[in-house]
Amino acid sequence: GAVITADNWKTDFVGYGYSGVASRITGLTSLYSSSSPLSLKDAPLRILFIGNSFTDDAVKHLPGLICAAGLSDKITMAHMYYGGRIMEEYNDWSKADYTLNKFEAGDTGWTAHSSTVSISDVAMCGRWDIITMQEHTGNWHGWVWNADEKACFDGMFDKLGKTQLTKPKYWYIFSQAYYMMNKIGSGSRSYMTWPLENTKSAQLTMYGVIAQFARTVMEKCPFDGILATGTMLQNLRTSEVSNVMDLTRDGYHMDYGITRYGAACLLFESLITPKFGVKLDDNTYRYSSSSTEDGKYSTPVTNENAPIALAAARYAIAKPYEITDMAPQTEPANLKGEGTSASPYLIGTADDMK
């Protein structure tokens, strides 16, 4: 492959395609595209999230955790959002209809960009240390792995890589199984291997299908890690925190409060903790909004339930494709390790960990 030297790296090369080999472009005068209409603040850590409302659920409480951790001036994030979108549509870079939600270094929360943008606009506006992608687990494309699906992932890796001068870390978001199966779109129902009933059995079958799909994604694509927010949710559903909506706000999206908080905990300790060494045990961020209205269900995050959600996240980091029973009548599993690649989380009983 090509070798980038100190003399030629800026003028002769830009980007890494799917193969990881540098692409030659002569006459480059700046690190990133001057045609991008965006400019997002530089920071020690920059994260780009690409995904639909399930990724939106996962990232919503990240700014609160980041600010409470004293890291707000060290992180810039962008979320490219379009509801219901699948990988085939993400891979079509002609689309300029995304809402860009951004958190720039020094901010206190997410803000929406004034106009819609394309993935290329955001990808080319600067360096991205981490980029996440997500397939839609409520759509048959998130259940059936085939050559077309592989081509969509390959296309995204290739196009994203060519916008970057240094190779980012890529993470896959494995999102949730539904509580209400009748929320699955009619176009996907013929692909279901479970009944169109709102039962725990149907949910667990759906979880098994999307977990196997996520395993295949990780085997077939060059992702650096997995963010199993769907497993975090299943773990939390076994705990005393679960509620009549099965921790959703409308039968399939995450509860605005505790469930989104647990997902944000998983993202924080997977993506941010390894960079800054800050964990969430003493994080003071809480969320007080409460609602039992269908579509807006929100369970407040309190000093009592926040540690349970954090534990659900850590179990999902340690065992991304398996549900951990957090029922209060059982002996809780103990976690050891620091949650880093050098010291991963390990799960065992109290006797195992002595």
Coordinates of C-alpha atoms in Angstrom, one line a residue:
G1 CA 0.0 0.0 0.0
A2 CA 0.9 3.7 -0.2
V3 CA 3.1 5.2 2.5
I4 CA 2.4 8.8 3.6
T5 CA 5.5 10.7 4.4
A6 CA 6.0 14.1 6.2
D7 CA 6.6 15.7 2.8
N8 CA 3.6 14.3 0.9
W9 CA 0.8 13.6 3.4
K10 CA -0.9 17.0 3.0
T11 CA -0.5 17.6 -0.7
D12 CA -0.8 14.1 -2.2
F13 CA -3.1 12.1 0.0
V14 CA -6.4 12.3 1.6
G15 CA -8.6 9.7 3.2
Y16 CA -8.8 6.0 3.8
G17 CA -11.2 3.8 1.8
Y18 CA -12.7 0.5 3.0
S19 CA -9.3 -1.3 2.5
G20 CA -7.5 1.2 4.7
V21 CA -5.2 2.2 1.9
A22 CA -4.6 6.0 1.5
S23 CA -6.3 7.6 -1.6
R24 CA -4.1 9.9 -3.7
I25 CA -5.4 13.3 -4.6
T26 CA -2.8 15.8 -5.9
G27 CA -2.9 19.5 -5.2
L28 CA -4.7 19.4 -1.8
T29 CA -4.4 22.8 -0.1
S30 CA -6.3 22.2 3.1
L31 CA -6.9 19.3 5.4
Y32 CA -10.7 19.1 4.9
S33 CA -13.1 20.3 2.2
S34 CA -13.6 24.0 1.9
S35 CA -16.9 23.2 0.2
S36 CA -18.5 22.0 3.4
P37 CA -21.0 24.6 4.6
L38 CA -20.3 23.5 8.2
S39 CA -17.6 24.3 10.8
L40 CA -17.7 22.5 14.1
K41 CA -15.3 23.3 16.9
D42 CA -12.2 21.2 17.3
A43 CA -11.8 19.3 20.5
P44 CA -9.6 16.5 21.8
L45 CA -12.5 14.0 21.0
R46 CA -14.9 14.4 18.1
I47 CA -17.7 11.9 17.6
L48 CA -20.0 11.6 14.6
F49 CA -23.2 9.6 15.1
I50 CA -25.2 8.5 12.0
G51 CA -28.6 7.0 12.8
N52 CA -32.3 7.3 13.1
S53 CA -34.5 7.8 16.2
F54 CA -32.9 4.8 18.0
T55 CA -29.5 6.5 17.8
D56 CA -31.3 9.7 19.0
D57 CA -32.5 7.8 22.0
A58 CA -29.0 6.7 22.8
V59 CA -27.3 10.1 22.6
K60 CA -29.9 12.4 24.1
H61 CA -28.6 12.4 27.6
L62 CA -24.9 12.4 26.7
P63 CA -24.4 16.2 27.1
G64 CA -25.7 16.0 30.6
L65 CA -23.3 13.2 31.6
I66 CA -20.4 15.0 29.8
C67 CA -21.0 18.3 31.5
A68 CA -21.4 16.7 35.0
A69 CA -18.1 14.9 34.3
G70 CA -16.4 18.2 33.6
L71 CA -15.6 17.3 30.0
S72 CA -17.8 19.7 28.1
D73 CA -14.8 21.7 26.7
K74 CA -13.1 18.5 25.5
I75 CA -15.7 16.9 23.3
T76 CA -17.5 17.9 20.1
M77 CA -20.3 15.6 18.8
A78 CA -22.7 15.6 15.8
H79 CA -25.7 13.4 15.2
M80 CA -27.0 13.0 11.6
Y81 CA -30.7 12.3 12.2
Y82 CA -33.5 11.2 9.9
G83 CA -36.4 9.1 11.4
G84 CA -36.8 5.5 10.2
R85 CA -33.8 5.5 7.9
I86 CA -31.9 2.3 7.0
M87 CA -28.4 1.6 5.9
E88 CA -29.3 1.6 2.2
E89 CA -30.5 5.2 2.6
Y90 CA -27.5 6.3 4.7
N91 CA -25.3 5.0 1.9
D92 CA -27.0 7.3 -0.6
W93 CA -24.9 10.5 -0.1
S94 CA -27.1 12.5 -2.5
K95 CA -29.6 13.0 0.3
A96 CA -29.2 16.4 2.0
D97 CA -32.3 16.1 4.2
Y98 CA -30.7 15.2 7.6
T99 CA -31.3 17.2 10.8
L100 CA -27.9 17.9 12.3
N101 CA -27.9 17.9 16.1
K102 CA -24.7 19.2 17.4
F103 CA -22.8 19.5 20.7
E104 CA -19.7 21.6 20.3
A105 CA -16.9 21.9 22.9
G106 CA -18.1 24.2 25.7
D107 CA -21.9 23.6 25.0
T108 CA -24.3 22.4 27.6
G109 CA -26.7 20.5 25.4
W110 CA -27.7 19.5 21.9
T111 CA -28.7 22.2 19.4
A112 CA -30.2 21.8 15.9
H113 CA -28.3 23.2 12.9
S114 CA -30.4 25.9 11.1
S115 CA -30.8 23.9 7.9
T116 CA -30.8 20.3 6.8
V117 CA -27.4 18.9 5.6
S118 CA -25.9 15.8 3.9
I119 CA -23.6 13.2 5.5
S120 CA -20.8 14.4 3.3
D121 CA -21.2 18.0 4.6
V122 CA -20.6 16.9 8.1
A123 CA -18.0 14.2 7.4
M124 CA -15.8 16.6 5.5
C125 CA -16.1 19.5 8.0
G126 CA -13.2 18.2 10.1
R127 CA -11.5 15.3 11.9
W128 CA -13.7 12.6 13.4
D129 CA -12.1 10.3 16.0
I130 CA -15.2 8.1 16.3
I131 CA -18.0 7.4 13.8
T132 CA -21.0 5.3 14.7
M133 CA -23.5 3.6 12.4
Q134 CA -26.8 1.9 13.0
E135 CA -29.2 -0.4 11.1
H136 CA -32.9 -0.1 11.9
T137 CA -33.8 -3.0 14.2
G138 CA -37.5 -2.5 13.6
N139 CA -37.1 -3.0 9.9
W140 CA -36.5 -6.3 8.1
H141 CA -33.2 -4.9 6.9
G142 CA -32.0 -5.2 10.5
W143 CA -33.0 -8.9 10.6
V144 CA -31.7 -10.3 7.3
W145 CA -28.1 -10.2 6.3
N146 CA -27.4 -10.5 2.6
A147 CA -25.1 -9.2 -0.1
D148 CA -27.0 -6.0 -0.6
E149 CA -26.8 -5.2 3.1
K150 CA -23.0 -5.9 3.1
A151 CA -22.6 -3.6 0.1
C152 CA -24.3 -0.7 2.0
F153 CA -22.0 -1.1 4.9
D154 CA -19.0 -1.3 2.6
G155 CA -20.1 1.8 0.8
M156 CA -20.4 3.7 4.0
F157 CA -16.9 2.7 5.2
D158 CA -15.4 3.6 1.8
K159 CA -17.1 7.0 1.5
L160 CA -16.5 8.0 5.2
G161 CA -12.9 6.9 5.1
K162 CA -12.2 9.0 2.1
T163 CA -13.2 12.2 4.0
Q164 CA -10.6 11.6 6.8
L165 CA -6.9 12.0 6.9
T166 CA -6.5 9.7 9.9
K167 CA -8.6 6.6 10.2
P168 CA -11.5 6.9 12.7
K169 CA -12.7 4.2 15.1
Y170 CA -15.9 2.8 13.8
W171 CA -18.6 1.6 16.2
Y172 CA -21.9 -0.2 15.5
I173 CA -25.0 0.7 17.5
F174 CA -27.1 -2.4 18.1
S175 CA -30.5 -1.0 19.2
Q176 CA -33.7 -2.3 20.7
A177 CA -36.3 -5.0 20.5
Y178 CA -39.9 -3.8 20.6
Y179 CA -42.4 -4.0 23.4
M180 CA -45.4 -3.7 21.0
M181 CA -44.9 -5.9 17.9
N182 CA -47.8 -4.1 16.1
K183 CA -45.5 -1.1 15.9
I184 CA -43.5 -2.9 13.3
G185 CA -44.2 -1.6 9.8
S186 CA -46.5 -3.7 7.6
G187 CA -43.8 -3.9 4.9
S188 CA -41.5 -5.8 7.3
R189 CA -44.0 -8.2 8.9
S190 CA -43.6 -10.9 6.2
Y191 CA -40.0 -11.3 7.3
M192 CA -40.9 -11.8 11.0
T193 CA -40.3 -15.2 12.6
W194 CA -42.3 -14.3 15.7
P195 CA -46.0 -13.6 16.2
L196 CA -47.5 -10.1 15.9
E197 CA -48.3 -10.2 19.6
N198 CA -47.2 -8.0 22.5
T199 CA -45.7 -10.8 24.5
K200 CA -42.4 -11.3 26.2
S201 CA -41.8 -14.4 24.1
A202 CA -42.2 -12.4 20.9
Q203 CA -39.9 -9.7 22.2
L204 CA -37.2 -12.2 23.2
T205 CA -37.5 -13.9 19.7
M206 CA -37.0 -10.4 18.1
Y207 CA -34.1 -9.7 20.4
G208 CA -32.5 -13.0 19.3
V209 CA -32.9 -12.1 15.6
I210 CA -31.4 -8.6 16.0
A211 CA -28.6 -9.9 18.2
Q212 CA -27.6 -12.5 15.6
F213 CA -27.7 -9.7 12.9
A214 CA -25.4 -7.6 15.1
R215 CA -23.0 -10.5 15.5
T216 CA -22.9 -10.9 11.7
V217 CA -22.3 -7.2 11.2
M218 CA -19.3 -7.4 13.6
E219 CA -18.0 -10.5 11.8
K220 CA -18.4 -9.2 8.3
C221 CA -17.5 -5.5 8.7
P222 CA -14.4 -3.7 10.1
F223 CA -16.1 -2.1 13.1
D224 CA -13.8 -1.5 16.1
G225 CA -16.6 -2.0 18.7
I226 CA -20.3 -2.5 19.4
L227 CA -22.6 -0.3 21.4
A228 CA -25.4 -2.8 22.4
T229 CA -28.0 -0.3 23.6
G230 CA -30.6 -2.9 22.8
T231 CA -29.0 -5.3 25.3
M232 CA -28.8 -2.6 27.9
L233 CA -32.6 -2.2 27.5
Q234 CA -33.2 -5.9 27.8
N235 CA -31.1 -6.0 31.0
L236 CA -33.0 -3.1 32.5
R237 CA -36.3 -4.7 31.6
T238 CA -35.4 -7.6 34.0
S239 CA -34.8 -5.1 36.9
E240 CA -37.1 -3.4 39.4
V241 CA -37.0 -0.3 37.3
S242 CA -39.2 -1.8 34.5
N243 CA -42.7 -0.4 34.1
V244 CA -46.0 -0.9 32.4
M245 CA -44.6 0.4 29.1
D246 CA -41.6 -2.0 29.3
L247 CA -39.3 1.0 29.5
T248 CA -40.6 2.5 26.2
R249 CA -42.4 5.8 25.6
D250 CA -44.7 4.4 22.9
G251 CA -44.2 0.7 22.6
Y252 CA -40.8 0.8 20.8
H253 CA -38.8 4.0 21.3
M254 CA -37.0 4.3 24.6
D255 CA -38.5 5.9 27.7
Y256 CA -37.5 9.6 27.7
G257 CA -35.9 9.2 31.2
I258 CA -34.2 6.1 32.6
T259 CA -33.9 4.1 29.4
R260 CA -32.3 6.9 27.4
Y261 CA -30.1 7.5 30.4
G262 CA -28.9 3.9 30.5
A263 CA -28.1 4.0 26.8
A264 CA -26.1 7.2 27.3
C265 CA -24.2 5.6 30.1
L266 CA -23.2 2.8 27.7
L267 CA -22.0 5.2 25.1
F268 CA -20.1 7.3 27.6
E269 CA -18.2 4.4 29.2
S270 CA -17.5 2.8 25.8
L271 CA -16.4 5.9 23.8
I272 CA -15.5 8.6 26.4
T273 CA -14.1 6.7 29.4
P274 CA -11.2 5.1 27.4
K275 CA -10.1 8.6 26.2
F276 CA -10.3 10.5 29.5
G277 CA -10.3 7.9 32.2
V278 CA -13.5 9.2 33.7
K279 CA -16.3 6.8 34.8
L280 CA -19.8 7.5 35.8
D281 CA -20.1 6.1 39.4
D282 CA -20.0 9.6 40.9
N283 CA -21.7 11.4 38.0
T284 CA -24.4 13.7 39.4
Y285 CA -26.4 14.2 36.2
R286 CA -30.1 13.4 36.7
Y287 CA -33.3 13.9 34.7
S288 CA -36.5 15.0 36.5
S289 CA -39.2 14.9 33.8
S290 CA -42.0 12.6 34.5
S291 CA -44.9 11.5 32.3
T292 CA -47.2 8.5 31.9
E293 CA -48.8 9.8 28.7
D294 CA -48.6 7.3 25.8
G295 CA -45.9 8.5 23.4
K296 CA -44.3 10.7 26.1
Y297 CA -43.7 8.1 28.8
S298 CA -40.8 9.3 31.0
T299 CA -39.4 7.8 34.1
P300 CA -37.3 10.3 36.1
V301 CA -33.6 9.5 36.7
T302 CA -33.0 9.5 40.4
N303 CA -30.2 8.7 42.9
E304 CA -32.0 5.3 43.4
N305 CA -32.4 4.1 39.9
A306 CA -29.4 5.7 38.1
P307 CA -27.0 3.1 39.5
I308 CA -29.3 0.3 38.2
A309 CA -29.3 1.8 34.7
L310 CA -25.5 2.2 34.9
A311 CA -25.2 -1.5 35.9
A312 CA -27.4 -2.5 32.9
A313 CA -25.1 -0.6 30.6
R314 CA -22.0 -2.2 32.0
Y315 CA -23.5 -5.6 31.7
A316 CA -24.2 -4.9 28.0
I317 CA -20.7 -3.7 27.5
A318 CA -19.4 -6.9 29.0
K319 CA -21.9 -9.2 27.2
P320 CA -23.3 -7.3 24.2
Y321 CA -25.3 -10.3 22.8
E322 CA -26.7 -11.7 26.0
I323 CA -29.3 -10.6 28.5
T324 CA -28.2 -10.3 32.1
D325 CA -31.0 -11.0 34.7
M326 CA -31.1 -8.1 37.1
A327 CA -34.2 -9.2 39.0
P328 CA -33.8 -8.1 42.7
Q329 CA -34.6 -11.5 44.1
T330 CA -31.5 -13.0 42.5
E331 CA -27.9 -12.6 43.7
P332 CA -26.5 -9.7 41.7
A333 CA -23.6 -10.4 39.4
N334 CA -20.4 -8.5 40.2
L335 CA -18.4 -6.5 37.7
K336 CA -14.7 -6.4 37.7
G337 CA -12.4 -4.5 35.4
E338 CA -12.1 -0.9 34.2
G339 CA -14.2 -1.1 31.0
T340 CA -11.2 -0.5 28.8
S341 CA -9.6 -2.7 26.1
A342 CA -6.7 -3.4 28.5
S343 CA -9.0 -4.2 31.4
P344 CA -12.5 -5.2 30.1
Y345 CA -15.5 -5.6 32.3
L346 CA -15.9 -9.2 33.6
I347 CA -19.1 -10.6 35.0
G348 CA -19.4 -13.3 37.7
T349 CA -21.1 -14.2 40.9
A350 CA -19.8 -13.0 44.3
D351 CA -18.0 -16.4 44.7
D352 CA -16.4 -16.2 41.3
M353 CA -14.9 -12.8 42.0
K354 CA -13.2 -13.6 45.3

